[in-house]
Every structure is written in structure tokens, then in C-alpha cells.
């Protein structure tokens, strides 16, 4: 099963969710992510705040190197799509005439990077990651995904 996380720029929320779900090493489950406006991203391959969380939570082996633009092909190849905002769902329906069979809208807000100092940004991203982690764990429980056995 391919789980596709979609946010705005694919440098923060969807990347965290993708890396966290992939870190669970579930049988026949692959997480991918993209952003509906990732190609307009001028902030680099990933937010420094996201990279900080990925490193702290030992998710580096599960992160991808760059953002990905949402496309119809990516949408069509997913079994389950998680939109981080209803606007991203609406964009995909309008832009790609796409109507997914299986999707969820998590309504986890983006970070307002303009109005906060670094300490506030760090705290806000940690809170967001905790919400993402809980949502992913809940998803895994609801879908009854199986873990791979740990190597001996």
C-alpha cells in the first residue's frame, strides 16, 4: 500500500509524516509525499526546522533528499492520500480532476515562519510533529498494518 502525504511545499509536514511512517518499517507499506506548490518552493530541499526534527528523531535513513511536486501520476499511484489541509484536496480535484477513493484530511496547519523567533518556531514544529506522530500511529492502528520483524 502506498500512503501519499500532501501539503503545500513538501518541505515540512508531509516530509515529517513520510519519514515517520517509513521509519515504522511496515510490511507492504510505503509512504511518499509531495506538495501542491512545491515547484514554486524557493526555500531549498527541506526546511531547517524539519531537518532538525528528522535528525533528533533518528529519521534520517527514511527521509528523501528533495521536495516533490504533486502530479496526477503520483495521485493515481497512491492507495491512500492524506491531505494536510482541505485546500490541497480541493486543488487536486480542480487541477487534476482527481477524485480519490480513499483519502483523509488531517487539517494540520503550516508554520507561520514570518511572525516567530527561532525558539518559537522550534516549539511550534515540535508540537506539529507530535500531532503528526499521533495521527500516523492512529492510522497504523486503524489500518492494522503489520511491522516487519527486527533483524537478529
Coordinates of C-alpha atoms in Angstrom, one line a residue, residues 41-148:
X41 CA 9.5 26.5 -3.4
X42 CA 12.4 28.8 -3.1
X43 CA 13.5 27.7 0.4
X44 CA 15.6 24.7 -0.6
X45 CA 15.1 21.0 -0.4
X46 CA 13.7 20.9 3.2
X47 CA 13.1 23.4 6.0
X48 CA 15.9 23.6 8.5
X49 CA 13.2 23.1 11.2
X50 CA 12.1 19.8 9.5
X51 CA 15.7 18.6 9.2
X52 CA 16.3 19.3 12.8
X53 CA 13.3 17.1 13.8
X54 CA 14.3 14.4 11.4
X55 CA 17.8 14.3 12.9
X56 CA 16.6 14.4 16.6
X57 CA 14.1 11.6 16.0
X58 CA 16.6 9.5 14.0
X59 CA 14.6 9.6 10.8
X60 CA 17.5 10.5 8.5
X61 CA 17.5 7.0 6.9
X62 CA 13.9 7.5 5.9
X63 CA 14.0 11.0 4.5
X64 CA 14.1 11.8 0.8
X65 CA 16.7 14.4 -0.4
X66 CA 14.3 16.9 -2.1
X67 CA 10.8 18.1 -2.3
X68 CA 8.4 16.6 -4.9
X69 CA 5.7 18.4 -6.8
X70 CA 2.2 16.8 -6.7
X71 CA 1.2 15.4 -10.1
X72 CA -1.7 13.4 -11.4
X73 CA 0.6 10.4 -11.9
X74 CA 1.6 10.5 -8.2
X75 CA -2.0 10.8 -7.1
X76 CA -3.1 7.9 -9.3
X77 CA -0.4 5.6 -7.9
X78 CA -1.4 6.1 -4.3
X79 CA -3.7 3.8 -2.4
X80 CA -4.4 6.3 0.4
X81 CA -3.9 10.0 0.3
X82 CA -3.6 12.2 3.4
X83 CA -4.1 15.9 2.7
X84 CA -2.8 18.3 5.4
X85 CA -5.5 20.8 4.5
X86 CA -8.9 20.8 2.7
X87 CA -7.5 23.4 0.3
X88 CA -4.9 20.8 -1.0
X89 CA -7.7 18.3 -1.6
X90 CA -9.7 21.0 -3.5
X91 CA -6.6 21.9 -5.5
X92 CA -6.1 18.3 -6.6
X93 CA -9.8 17.9 -7.5
X94 CA -9.8 21.2 -9.5
X95 CA -6.3 21.0 -11.1
X96 CA -6.2 17.3 -11.9
X97 CA -9.9 16.4 -12.0
X98 CA -8.9 13.9 -9.3
X99 CA -11.4 12.1 -7.0
X100 CA -9.6 9.7 -4.7
X101 CA -11.3 6.7 -3.5
X102 CA -9.5 6.6 -0.2
X103 CA -8.4 9.8 1.4
X104 CA -8.2 11.7 4.7
X105 CA -7.9 15.4 5.6
X106 CA -5.9 15.9 8.7
X107 CA -6.1 19.7 9.0
X108 CA -2.7 20.2 10.5
X109 CA -1.7 23.8 9.9
X110 CA 1.5 25.0 8.3
X111 CA 4.1 27.0 10.2
X112 CA 3.9 30.8 10.1
X113 CA 7.7 31.5 9.7
X114 CA 7.3 35.2 9.4
X115 CA 6.0 36.1 12.8
X116 CA 8.1 34.0 15.2
X117 CA 11.6 33.9 16.5
X118 CA 13.6 30.7 16.2
X119 CA 12.7 29.4 19.7
X120 CA 9.0 29.8 19.0
X121 CA 9.4 28.1 15.6
X122 CA 11.2 25.2 17.2
X123 CA 8.5 24.8 19.8
X124 CA 5.7 25.0 17.2
X125 CA 7.4 22.4 14.9
X126 CA 7.8 20.1 17.8
X127 CA 4.1 20.4 18.6
X128 CA 3.2 19.8 15.0
X129 CA 5.5 16.7 14.9
X130 CA 3.8 15.3 18.0
X131 CA 0.4 15.7 16.3
X132 CA 1.7 14.1 13.1
X133 CA 3.2 11.2 15.1
X134 CA -0.1 10.6 16.9
X135 CA -2.1 10.8 13.6
X136 CA 0.3 8.3 11.9
X137 CA 0.2 6.0 14.9
X138 CA -3.6 6.1 14.8
X139 CA -3.6 5.4 11.1
X140 CA -1.3 2.4 11.5
X141 CA -3.6 1.1 14.2
X142 CA -6.8 1.6 12.2
X143 CA -5.4 0.1 9.1
X144 CA -3.8 -2.8 11.1
X145 CA -0.5 -2.5 9.2
X146 CA 2.0 -5.2 10.2
X147 CA 5.5 -4.4 11.4
X148 CA 8.5 -6.1 9.8

